[in-house]
Coordinates of C-alpha atoms in Angstrom, one line a residue:
M19 CA 5.6 -4.2 -10.4
R20 CA 2.7 -3.5 -12.7
S21 CA 1.9 -7.2 -12.9
T22 CA 3.8 -10.4 -12.0
E23 CA 2.1 -13.5 -13.2
T24 CA 3.3 -17.0 -12.4
T25 CA 2.3 -20.5 -13.7
T26 CA -0.2 -20.6 -10.8
D27 CA -1.4 -17.0 -11.5
T28 CA -0.9 -15.8 -8.0
N29 CA -0.5 -12.1 -7.4
T30 CA -3.4 -11.4 -5.1
N31 CA -3.2 -8.7 -2.5
S32 CA -5.9 -8.8 0.2
N33 CA -6.8 -5.5 1.9
S34 CA -8.7 -5.6 5.1
G35 CA -11.5 -3.0 5.4
T36 CA -12.0 -0.8 8.4
E37 CA -15.2 -0.5 10.4
A38 CA -17.2 2.7 9.9
R39 CA -17.3 3.0 13.7
E40 CA -16.0 1.1 16.6
L41 CA -18.2 -1.9 17.4
R42 CA -20.1 -1.6 20.7
S43 CA -21.2 -4.4 23.0
L44 CA -24.3 -6.5 22.0
E45 CA -26.5 -4.4 24.3
G46 CA -25.0 -1.2 22.9
E47 CA -25.7 -2.2 19.3
L48 CA -29.3 -3.0 20.3
V49 CA -29.7 0.4 21.8
L50 CA -28.6 2.0 18.5
L51 CA -30.9 -0.3 16.6
V52 CA -34.1 0.6 18.5
A53 CA -33.1 4.3 18.5
E54 CA -32.8 4.2 14.7
Q55 CA -36.2 2.5 14.5
A56 CA -37.8 5.1 16.8
R57 CA -36.4 7.8 14.6
R58 CA -37.8 6.4 11.3
V59 CA -41.2 5.1 12.5
P60 CA -43.2 8.2 13.7
P61 CA -44.5 9.4 10.3
M62 CA -45.8 5.9 9.4
V63 CA -47.4 5.5 12.9
M64 CA -49.2 8.8 12.6
A65 CA -50.4 8.1 9.0
A66 CA -51.8 4.7 10.0
A67 CA -53.4 6.1 13.1
A68 CA -55.1 8.9 11.0
V69 CA -56.6 6.3 8.7
I70 CA -57.9 4.2 11.6
A71 CA -59.4 7.2 13.4
F72 CA -61.2 8.2 10.2
L73 CA -62.6 4.7 9.7
I74 CA -64.0 4.3 13.2
S75 CA -65.4 7.9 13.2
R76 CA -68.0 6.8 10.6
D77 CA -69.6 4.5 13.2
M78 CA -68.7 6.3 16.5
G79 CA -68.6 10.0 15.7
L80 CA -65.6 12.2 16.3
T81 CA -65.0 12.3 20.0
F82 CA -63.4 8.9 20.6
P83 CA -61.4 8.9 17.4
L84 CA -60.0 12.3 17.9
L85 CA -59.2 11.6 21.6
W86 CA -57.5 8.3 20.6
F87 CA -55.5 10.0 17.8
A88 CA -54.3 12.7 20.1
V89 CA -53.2 10.1 22.7
V90 CA -51.3 8.2 20.0
A91 CA -49.7 11.4 18.7
V92 CA -48.5 12.5 22.1
S93 CA -47.2 9.1 23.1
T94 CA -45.5 8.7 19.8
Y95 CA -43.7 12.0 20.2
F96 CA -42.5 11.2 23.8
H97 CA -41.7 7.6 22.9
A98 CA -39.5 8.6 19.9
R99 CA -37.8 11.4 21.9
L100 CA -36.9 9.0 24.7
V101 CA -35.7 6.1 22.7
V102 CA -33.8 8.2 20.1
G103 CA -32.0 10.0 22.9
L104 CA -30.9 6.8 24.8
P105 CA -27.5 6.4 23.0
R106 CA -26.6 9.9 24.2
K107 CA -27.3 9.2 27.9
P108 CA -23.9 8.3 29.4
Q109 CA -25.4 8.2 32.9
Y110 CA -27.2 5.0 32.1
D111 CA -25.5 1.7 31.2
D112 CA -26.8 -0.2 28.1
N113 CA -28.9 -2.6 30.2
R114 CA -30.7 0.3 31.8
K115 CA -31.2 1.9 28.5
L116 CA -32.8 -1.3 27.1
T117 CA -35.1 -1.5 30.1
L118 CA -36.3 2.1 29.6
A119 CA -36.8 1.3 25.9
A120 CA -38.9 -1.8 26.8
I121 CA -41.1 0.2 29.1
S122 CA -41.6 3.0 26.5
F123 CA -42.4 0.4 23.8
T124 CA -44.9 -1.3 26.0
L125 CA -46.7 1.9 27.1
H126 CA -46.7 3.1 23.5
G127 CA -48.0 -0.2 22.2
A128 CA -50.8 -0.3 24.8
L129 CA -52.0 3.2 24.0
M130 CA -52.0 2.4 20.2
A131 CA -53.9 -0.9 20.9
S132 CA -56.5 1.0 23.0
V133 CA -58.3 1.5 19.7
M134 CA -59.8 -1.9 20.4
L135 CA -62.1 -0.2 22.8
A136 CA -64.0 0.8 19.7
F137 CA -64.4 -2.8 18.7
P138 CA -68.0 -3.3 20.0
H139 CA -69.2 -0.1 18.4
V140 CA -68.1 -0.6 14.8
S141 CA -69.1 -2.9 11.9
V142 CA -67.7 -6.3 11.3
T143 CA -65.6 -4.9 8.4
I144 CA -64.0 -2.3 10.6
Q145 CA -63.5 -4.9 13.4
A146 CA -61.4 -6.9 10.9
V147 CA -59.5 -3.8 10.0
L148 CA -58.8 -3.1 13.7
T149 CA -57.6 -6.7 14.1
I150 CA -55.2 -6.4 11.1
Y151 CA -54.0 -3.0 12.5
C152 CA -53.0 -4.5 15.9
V153 CA -51.4 -7.6 14.3
G154 CA -49.4 -5.2 12.1
L155 CA -48.3 -3.2 15.2
A156 CA -47.0 -6.4 16.8
T157 CA -45.4 -7.9 13.7
A158 CA -43.6 -4.8 12.4
T159 CA -41.6 -4.4 15.6
V160 CA -39.9 -7.8 15.5
P161 CA -37.2 -7.0 12.8
A162 CA -37.0 -3.4 14.1
T163 CA -35.8 -4.5 17.5
A164 CA -33.9 -7.6 16.2
G165 CA -36.4 -9.8 18.1
F166 CA -35.0 -8.7 21.5
A167 CA -37.2 -10.5 24.0
R168 CA -37.2 -7.8 26.7
I169 CA -39.0 -5.5 24.3
I170 CA -40.8 -7.9 22.0
K171 CA -42.7 -10.0 24.6
P172 CA -44.4 -7.2 26.6
Y173 CA -45.0 -5.1 23.5
T174 CA -46.6 -7.9 21.4
F175 CA -48.6 -9.0 24.5
V176 CA -50.2 -5.6 24.9
T177 CA -50.8 -5.2 21.1
M178 CA -52.0 -8.7 20.4
G179 CA -53.7 -9.5 23.7
P180 CA -56.7 -7.2 23.1
I181 CA -57.5 -9.0 19.9
G182 CA -58.0 -12.3 21.7
V183 CA -60.0 -10.6 24.5
V184 CA -62.5 -8.7 22.2
W185 CA -63.0 -11.7 19.9
A186 CA -63.5 -14.1 22.9
L187 CA -66.2 -11.9 24.5
P188 CA -69.8 -12.4 23.3
L189 CA -70.0 -8.9 21.8
Q190 CA -71.7 -10.0 18.5
A191 CA -74.8 -12.1 18.2
N192 CA -73.8 -13.4 14.7
V193 CA -70.4 -14.8 16.0
S194 CA -70.7 -18.3 17.4
L195 CA -68.9 -19.6 20.5
F196 CA -66.8 -21.9 18.3
E197 CA -65.7 -18.9 16.1
R198 CA -64.8 -16.8 19.2
L199 CA -62.7 -19.6 20.7
A200 CA -61.1 -20.3 17.3
M201 CA -60.1 -16.6 17.0
L202 CA -58.7 -16.7 20.6
G203 CA -56.7 -19.8 19.8
L204 CA -55.4 -18.3 16.6
T205 CA -54.3 -15.2 18.5
V206 CA -52.4 -17.3 21.0
A207 CA -50.9 -19.5 18.3
Y208 CA -49.8 -16.4 16.3
L209 CA -48.3 -14.8 19.4
A210 CA -46.3 -17.9 20.2
T211 CA -45.2 -18.2 16.6
M212 CA -44.1 -14.6 16.6
W213 CA -42.1 -15.1 19.8
G214 CA -40.3 -18.0 18.2
H215 CA -39.6 -15.9 15.1
A216 CA -38.3 -13.2 17.4
K217 CA -36.0 -15.6 19.1
G218 CA -34.5 -16.7 15.7
T219 CA -34.1 -13.1 14.6
F220 CA -32.3 -12.2 17.8
Q221 CA -30.0 -15.2 17.4
L222 CA -29.1 -13.9 13.9
F223 CA -28.4 -10.5 15.4
V224 CA -26.1 -12.1 18.0
D225 CA -24.2 -14.1 15.3
S226 CA -23.9 -11.0 13.1
H227 CA -22.5 -9.1 16.1
R228 CA -20.0 -11.8 16.9
M229 CA -18.8 -12.0 13.3
R230 CA -18.4 -8.2 13.1
L231 CA -16.5 -8.3 16.4
E232 CA -14.2 -11.0 15.1
R233 CA -13.6 -9.1 11.8
L234 CA -12.9 -5.9 13.8
T235 CA -10.4 -7.8 16.0
L236 CA -8.8 -9.3 12.9
N237 CA -8.6 -5.8 11.2
Q238 CA -7.0 -4.4 14.3
Q239 CA -4.4 -7.2 14.3
L240 CA -3.7 -6.7 10.6
R241 CA -3.3 -2.9 11.1
A242 CA -0.9 -3.5 14.0
A243 CA 1.0 -6.0 11.9
L244 CA 1.1 -3.6 9.0
T245 CA 2.3 -0.8 11.3
Q246 CA 5.0 -3.1 12.6
A247 CA 6.1 -4.1 9.1
E248 CA 6.2 -0.5 8.0
S249 CA 8.3 0.4 11.1
A250 CA 10.6 -2.5 10.3
S251 CA 10.9 -1.4 6.7
V252 CA 11.9 2.1 7.8
A253 CA 14.4 0.7 10.3
K254 CA 15.8 -1.5 7.6
T255 CA 16.2 1.4 5.2
R256 CA 17.8 3.5 7.9
F257 CA 20.2 0.7 8.9
L258 CA 21.1 0.0 5.3
A259 CA 21.8 3.7 4.7
S260 CA 24.0 4.0 7.8
A261 CA 25.8 0.7 7.0
S262 CA 26.3 1.7 3.4
H263 CA 27.7 5.1 4.4
D264 CA 30.1 3.6 7.0
L265 CA 31.3 1.0 4.5
R266 CA 31.6 3.4 1.6
Q267 CA 34.0 5.7 3.5
P268 CA 37.0 3.3 3.7
M269 CA 36.0 1.8 0.3
H270 CA 36.1 5.3 -1.2
A271 CA 39.6 6.0 0.3
L272 CA 40.8 2.6 -1.0
A273 CA 39.4 3.3 -4.5
L274 CA 41.1 6.7 -4.5
F275 CA 44.5 5.3 -3.6
S276 CA 44.1 2.3 -5.9
G277 CA 43.1 4.6 -8.8
S278 CA 46.2 6.8 -8.0
L279 CA 48.4 3.7 -8.1
A280 CA 47.0 2.6 -11.4
L281 CA 47.9 5.9 -13.0
R282 CA 51.6 5.6 -12.1
P283 CA 54.1 3.5 -14.0
L284 CA 54.4 0.1 -12.4
D285 CA 56.3 -3.1 -13.1
A286 CA 54.3 -6.1 -14.5
R287 CA 53.9 -7.9 -11.1
T288 CA 52.9 -4.7 -9.2
A289 CA 50.5 -3.8 -12.0
A290 CA 48.8 -7.2 -11.8
I291 CA 48.4 -6.8 -8.0
A292 CA 47.0 -3.3 -8.5
E293 CA 44.5 -4.7 -11.1
Q294 CA 43.3 -7.4 -8.7
I295 CA 42.8 -4.8 -6.0
D296 CA 40.8 -2.7 -8.4
K297 CA 38.6 -5.7 -9.4
T298 CA 37.9 -6.5 -5.8
I299 CA 37.0 -2.8 -5.1
Q300 CA 34.7 -2.9 -8.2
V301 CA 32.9 -6.1 -6.9
L302 CA 32.3 -4.5 -3.5
G303 CA 31.2 -1.3 -5.2
T304 CA 28.7 -3.2 -7.3
Q305 CA 27.2 -4.7 -4.2
L306 CA 27.0 -1.4 -2.5
D307 CA 25.5 0.1 -5.6
A308 CA 22.7 -2.5 -5.4
L309 CA 21.9 -1.2 -1.9
L310 CA 22.0 2.3 -3.3
D311 CA 19.6 1.4 -6.1
I312 CA 17.0 0.1 -3.6
S313 CA 17.3 3.2 -1.5
R314 CA 17.0 5.5 -4.6
L315 CA 13.9 3.6 -5.8
D316 CA 12.3 3.7 -2.3
A317 CA 13.1 7.5 -2.1
G318 CA 11.4 8.1 -5.4
V319 CA 14.3 10.1 -6.8
V320 CA 14.8 7.9 -9.9
E321 CA 13.9 10.0 -12.9
I322 CA 12.3 8.4 -16.0
K323 CA 13.9 9.8 -19.2
P324 CA 11.9 8.1 -22.0
A325 CA 13.4 7.7 -25.5
L326 CA 12.8 5.6 -28.6
I327 CA 14.9 2.5 -28.3
D328 CA 16.0 0.0 -31.0
L329 CA 15.5 -3.2 -29.1
R330 CA 17.5 -5.3 -31.6
L331 CA 20.5 -3.0 -30.9
M332 CA 20.1 -3.1 -27.1
L333 CA 19.7 -6.9 -27.0
E334 CA 22.7 -7.4 -29.2
Q335 CA 24.8 -5.2 -27.0
L336 CA 23.6 -7.1 -23.9
A337 CA 24.3 -10.4 -25.5
N338 CA 27.8 -9.3 -26.4
E339 CA 28.4 -8.0 -22.9
F340 CA 27.3 -11.2 -21.2
R341 CA 28.5 -13.8 -23.7
P342 CA 32.0 -14.1 -22.2
L343 CA 30.5 -14.8 -18.8
A344 CA 28.2 -17.5 -20.3
V345 CA 31.1 -19.1 -22.2
Q346 CA 33.2 -19.1 -19.0
K347 CA 30.4 -21.3 -17.4
G348 CA 30.1 -23.5 -20.5
L349 CA 26.7 -22.1 -21.4
K350 CA 25.3 -21.1 -24.8
L351 CA 23.9 -17.6 -25.0
S352 CA 21.6 -17.2 -28.0
L353 CA 19.6 -14.3 -29.3
Q354 CA 16.5 -14.6 -31.5
V355 CA 15.4 -11.3 -33.1
D356 CA 13.1 -11.6 -36.1
Q357 CA 12.8 -7.8 -36.8
S358 CA 13.8 -4.4 -35.5
L359 CA 11.3 -3.4 -32.9
R360 CA 11.2 -0.1 -31.1
V361 CA 9.6 0.9 -27.8
Q362 CA 9.6 4.2 -25.9
T363 CA 10.8 4.0 -22.3
D364 CA 13.9 4.8 -20.3
P365 CA 16.8 3.1 -22.1
L366 CA 19.1 2.9 -19.1
L367 CA 16.5 1.6 -16.7
L368 CA 15.2 -1.0 -19.2
K369 CA 18.8 -2.1 -19.8
R370 CA 19.2 -2.4 -16.0
I371 CA 16.1 -4.7 -15.9
L372 CA 17.3 -6.9 -18.7
G373 CA 20.9 -6.9 -17.4
N374 CA 19.7 -8.1 -13.9
L375 CA 17.5 -10.8 -15.4
L376 CA 20.3 -12.0 -17.8
A377 CA 22.9 -12.0 -15.0
N378 CA 20.5 -14.0 -12.8
A379 CA 19.9 -16.5 -15.5
I380 CA 23.6 -17.1 -16.2
K381 CA 24.4 -17.2 -12.5
Y382 CA 21.9 -20.0 -11.7
T383 CA 22.2 -22.1 -14.9
E384 CA 24.9 -24.7 -14.6
A385 CA 24.4 -26.5 -18.0
G386 CA 22.5 -25.9 -21.2
E387 CA 21.7 -22.4 -22.5
V388 CA 20.3 -19.0 -21.9
E389 CA 18.1 -17.6 -24.6
I390 CA 16.9 -14.1 -25.4
V391 CA 13.8 -13.8 -27.6
L392 CA 12.3 -10.7 -29.1
A393 CA 8.9 -10.9 -30.7
A394 CA 5.8 -8.8 -31.4
H395 CA 2.1 -9.6 -31.3
G396 CA -0.3 -6.9 -32.4
S397 CA 0.7 -3.6 -30.8
R398 CA 2.8 -5.3 -28.0
V399 CA 6.4 -6.2 -27.8
F400 CA 7.6 -9.2 -25.8
I401 CA 11.1 -9.8 -24.5
K402 CA 11.7 -13.3 -23.1
L403 CA 14.7 -14.6 -21.2
R404 CA 14.7 -18.3 -20.9
D405 CA 17.2 -20.6 -19.2
T406 CA 17.7 -24.3 -18.5
G407 CA 18.5 -23.8 -14.9
P408 CA 17.0 -25.7 -11.9
G409 CA 13.7 -23.8 -12.0
I410 CA 11.9 -22.1 -9.2
P411 CA 9.2 -23.8 -7.0
A412 CA 5.7 -22.4 -7.4
E413 CA 5.6 -21.3 -3.7
E414 CA 8.8 -19.2 -4.2
H415 CA 7.6 -17.2 -7.3
Q416 CA 6.7 -14.2 -5.2
R417 CA 9.4 -14.4 -2.6
I418 CA 12.3 -14.2 -5.1
F419 CA 11.3 -10.6 -5.7
E420 CA 11.9 -9.7 -2.0
E421 CA 15.1 -8.0 -0.9
F422 CA 18.0 -10.2 0.2
Y423 CA 16.1 -13.4 -0.6
Q424 CA 18.1 -16.0 -2.5
L425 CA 17.3 -19.6 -3.3
N426 CA 19.9 -22.3 -2.7
N427 CA 22.4 -19.9 -1.0
P428 CA 22.1 -20.6 2.7
E429 CA 25.8 -20.0 3.2
R430 CA 25.4 -16.5 1.8
D431 CA 28.1 -17.0 -0.9
R432 CA 29.2 -13.4 -1.8
S433 CA 29.9 -14.5 -5.4
K434 CA 26.1 -15.0 -5.8
G435 CA 25.4 -11.3 -4.9
L436 CA 23.2 -9.9 -2.2
G437 CA 19.8 -11.1 -3.4
L438 CA 18.8 -7.6 -4.6
G439 CA 18.8 -8.1 -8.4
L440 CA 15.2 -9.2 -8.7
A441 CA 14.0 -6.8 -6.0
I442 CA 15.4 -4.0 -8.2
V443 CA 13.7 -5.5 -11.2
S444 CA 10.4 -5.5 -9.5
R445 CA 10.7 -1.9 -8.5
L446 CA 11.9 -0.8 -12.0
V447 CA 9.1 -2.6 -13.9
E448 CA 6.6 -0.9 -11.5
L449 CA 8.2 2.5 -12.2
L450 CA 8.2 2.0 -16.0
Q451 CA 4.7 0.4 -16.0
I452 CA 6.0 -2.8 -17.7
N453 CA 4.2 -6.1 -17.3
L454 CA 6.5 -8.9 -16.0
R455 CA 5.5 -12.5 -16.1
L456 CA 7.4 -15.4 -14.6
H457 CA 6.9 -19.0 -15.8
S458 CA 9.0 -21.6 -13.9
A459 CA 8.9 -25.0 -12.3
V460 CA 11.5 -27.2 -10.8
G461 CA 13.5 -29.1 -13.4
I462 CA 12.3 -27.2 -16.5
G463 CA 14.1 -23.9 -16.1
S464 CA 12.7 -20.4 -15.9
S465 CA 11.3 -17.8 -18.3
F466 CA 10.9 -14.1 -17.5
E467 CA 8.8 -12.2 -20.0
L468 CA 8.6 -8.4 -20.4
D469 CA 5.5 -7.0 -22.1
L470 CA 5.8 -3.4 -23.5
P471 CA 3.7 -1.3 -25.9
M472 CA 5.3 -0.9 -29.4
A473 CA 6.3 2.6 -30.3
S474 CA 4.0 3.9 -33.0
V475 CA 6.3 6.7 -34.4
P476 CA 9.4 6.3 -36.5
A477 CA 12.6 6.1 -34.5
P478 CA 15.5 8.5 -34.9
A479 CA 19.1 7.3 -34.8
P480 CA 19.5 4.5 -32.3
I481 CA 20.1 5.6 -28.7
E482 CA 23.8 5.3 -27.8
L483 CA 24.0 3.0 -24.9
T484 CA 27.7 2.5 -24.6
P485 CA 29.8 4.7 -22.4
L486 CA 31.0 8.0 -23.9
S487 CA 34.7 8.4 -24.5
L488 CA 36.3 10.8 -22.1
A489 CA 37.3 14.2 -23.4
P490 CA 40.7 15.7 -22.8
L491 CA 41.2 17.6 -19.6
P492 CA 41.0 21.4 -19.7
P493 CA 44.4 22.8 -18.6
G494 CA 45.0 24.2 -15.2
L495 CA 41.6 23.4 -13.5
R496 CA 41.8 24.1 -9.8
L497 CA 39.5 22.0 -7.6
L498 CA 38.3 22.6 -4.0
V499 CA 37.8 19.3 -2.2
V500 CA 35.8 19.5 1.1
D501 CA 35.8 16.4 3.3
D502 CA 36.0 16.0 7.1
E503 CA 38.1 12.7 6.9
E504 CA 41.8 13.2 6.5
S505 CA 42.3 9.9 4.6
I506 CA 39.6 10.9 2.1
R507 CA 41.1 14.3 1.5
L508 CA 44.6 12.8 1.1
G509 CA 43.2 10.1 -1.3
M510 CA 41.3 12.7 -3.4
S511 CA 44.3 15.0 -3.5
T512 CA 46.6 12.2 -4.7
L513 CA 44.2 10.9 -7.4
L514 CA 43.2 14.3 -8.7
E515 CA 46.8 15.5 -8.9
E516 CA 47.7 12.3 -10.8
M517 CA 44.9 13.2 -13.2
G518 CA 46.4 16.7 -13.8
F519 CA 44.2 18.9 -11.6
R520 CA 45.4 21.4 -9.1
V521 CA 43.8 20.7 -5.7
V522 CA 43.0 22.7 -2.6
L523 CA 41.7 20.9 0.5
A524 CA 39.2 21.9 3.2
S525 CA 37.5 20.0 6.1
S526 CA 34.4 22.1 6.6
T527 CA 32.3 24.9 5.2
Q528 CA 34.1 27.5 7.3
S529 CA 37.6 26.2 6.2
A530 CA 36.4 26.1 2.6
L531 CA 35.4 29.8 2.7
M532 CA 38.8 30.6 4.2
A533 CA 40.7 28.5 1.7
V534 CA 39.1 30.4 -1.3
Q535 CA 40.1 33.9 -0.1
G536 CA 43.2 33.9 -2.2
F537 CA 41.9 32.2 -5.4
T538 CA 38.8 31.4 -7.4
P539 CA 38.0 27.6 -7.7
D540 CA 36.9 26.2 -11.0
M541 CA 34.9 23.5 -9.2
V542 CA 34.0 22.2 -5.7
L543 CA 33.8 18.5 -4.7
A544 CA 32.1 18.3 -1.3
D545 CA 31.3 15.3 0.9
F546 CA 27.6 15.3 1.7
R547 CA 28.0 14.6 5.4
L548 CA 30.5 16.7 7.3
Q549 CA 31.1 17.1 11.0
G550 CA 28.2 18.0 13.3
E551 CA 25.4 19.9 11.5
D552 CA 27.7 20.9 8.7
N553 CA 27.2 19.3 5.2
G554 CA 28.3 19.6 1.6
M555 CA 25.1 21.3 0.5
R556 CA 25.7 24.1 2.9
T557 CA 29.3 24.4 1.6
I558 CA 28.1 24.6 -2.0
E559 CA 25.4 27.2 -1.1
A560 CA 27.9 29.3 0.8
L561 CA 30.4 29.3 -2.1
R562 CA 27.8 30.0 -4.7
Q563 CA 26.9 33.2 -2.9
Q564 CA 30.3 34.5 -4.2
W565 CA 30.3 32.5 -7.5
P566 CA 26.7 31.7 -8.4
R567 CA 27.6 29.5 -11.4
L568 CA 30.3 27.6 -9.6
P569 CA 30.3 23.9 -10.8
A570 CA 29.8 21.5 -7.9
L571 CA 29.6 17.8 -7.1
L572 CA 28.3 16.1 -4.0
I573 CA 30.1 12.9 -3.0
S574 CA 28.4 10.7 -0.5
G575 CA 28.3 7.3 1.0
D576 CA 24.9 8.0 2.4
T577 CA 22.0 6.1 0.8
A578 CA 19.2 7.3 3.1
P579 CA 16.1 8.2 0.9
D580 CA 15.6 11.6 2.6
R581 CA 19.2 12.7 1.9
L582 CA 18.9 11.5 -1.7
Q583 CA 15.7 13.6 -2.0
K584 CA 17.4 16.7 -0.6
A585 CA 20.3 16.5 -3.1
H586 CA 17.8 15.9 -5.9
A587 CA 15.6 18.8 -4.9
A588 CA 18.6 21.2 -4.8
G589 CA 19.6 20.2 -8.3
I590 CA 23.2 19.2 -7.4
T591 CA 24.7 16.2 -9.0
L592 CA 25.4 13.5 -6.4
I593 CA 27.9 10.6 -7.0
H594 CA 28.3 7.8 -4.5
K595 CA 31.3 6.3 -2.8
P596 CA 33.4 4.4 -3.7
V597 CA 33.9 6.5 -6.9
Q598 CA 35.7 4.8 -9.8
V599 CA 38.4 6.8 -11.5
G600 CA 36.8 7.0 -14.8
A601 CA 33.4 7.9 -13.4
L602 CA 34.9 10.7 -11.2
R603 CA 36.8 12.1 -14.1
K604 CA 33.8 12.1 -16.4
A605 CA 31.5 13.7 -13.7
I606 CA 34.1 16.5 -13.2
L607 CA 34.3 17.2 -16.9
E608 CA 30.5 17.1 -17.4
A609 CA 30.0 19.5 -14.4
V610 CA 32.6 22.0 -15.7
A611 CA 31.2 21.8 -19.3
T612 CA 27.7 22.4 -18.0

């Protein structure tokens, strides 16, 4: 359905995302984090070291600065190589990898902080720069390692410790004892504060990992539930197709014999009994057709044939068609159409949507009226179907569009249908890209509103929506009927002969080829599913090797989506069991005429 709105505006689908990669253990995530930090940092480390080496060279000459810079460069290279490669070392567990990373960080930090050896030999300004440099070394690593204590504590100790030592020693005459002790105290306080900050950062990392793990677990559960639901849906479709086929076979035979009986002269009482049998068959056929419609929509073989439609004409025809049913229940069926409005969509599918909604409204309304309203607003056309029925609780607004779901029918009264009408509506409005809105509450009735774009071009003559009258039969048509069930062959033969056709019977592709050796058929009617691997499509293909333009019909009780797709792809008309007499006669004439 393109959109289904309710009075509570609920139509939200939530889709769970998938993790970019499988979440590791907490230690494994830390290993990845420090490896990524070690991959990014070397250029910045070398740039900062170059600046520091240049600054101290102005007071000390080149020997120490160059030696220190070379040590930093070599240690940075090996540190980065070791830490970056840790995730790819399966021989070590994650705890061992973190221990190696902590050792490498500590050694690297100590070598970089060894620049404080130049502290007594440079000016006060450069001493301040060296102090800031070491503080920066310690501080920058806290977020880069998520404050992991095994790395942070030794690393910050070897990078911050030298600051307290050099400032505490009496290396400068112009720095008082109080100032030296204050600097030492500040260093200790800053180190303690940084460790506290690292602890908080690590806790955030732990919480983040836990939430990601919970989300991943939930996603896995949702995917498993979705897979299970999809499997259940496939199994349901397969079951419905098999059940539909098995039920259609005897129904088809019954319809054939009933149709044959109706074509014969009968006394009044026998004719009345035959009429009731035919009505019962039609009711069962309608219910099976609903199953077929669901299968065809799921199979994606429903073709859209758009045309310009005069909605006034369509709604008047629908009202006339359903008014006797409404009157029978004591309901008023009214139609409000202010003007002739036209839309461009598939007329048969749109009529099926409106028919299902109208039938539903009449079925569940016990008193009052059902009203059809056609109106326009701007470039949009609105068709509303209102009723004074019991209404639908807000929590059921979405569920009523599910297959086999019915409100207030726990006893599964067959007179109320199978619960497929609105499920078919939801699929058809999605197929036609029509907006459908539902407004309903208990005690105030229900209103279904269709929203379509208005056609912007002049309409030709109105689309004929009523059944076409049947043309007279061409004389002497000889039909080949292929079906593996004897009762179906006998029923088809009886019915077709009563219609005036000449009939030849066969039970398989092979027997069909043998049967036509002495004559040329005008048409073949083949059952889709024959014995074993044989099927009606194979029969038609074999016969068309001799007569390429041979008219053909497939007759099937099978509603499996894959079989529907095969017939559709082959371009062979397929009609479904049980076949009504008029529909079969019309299909034969259309196939022969084509």
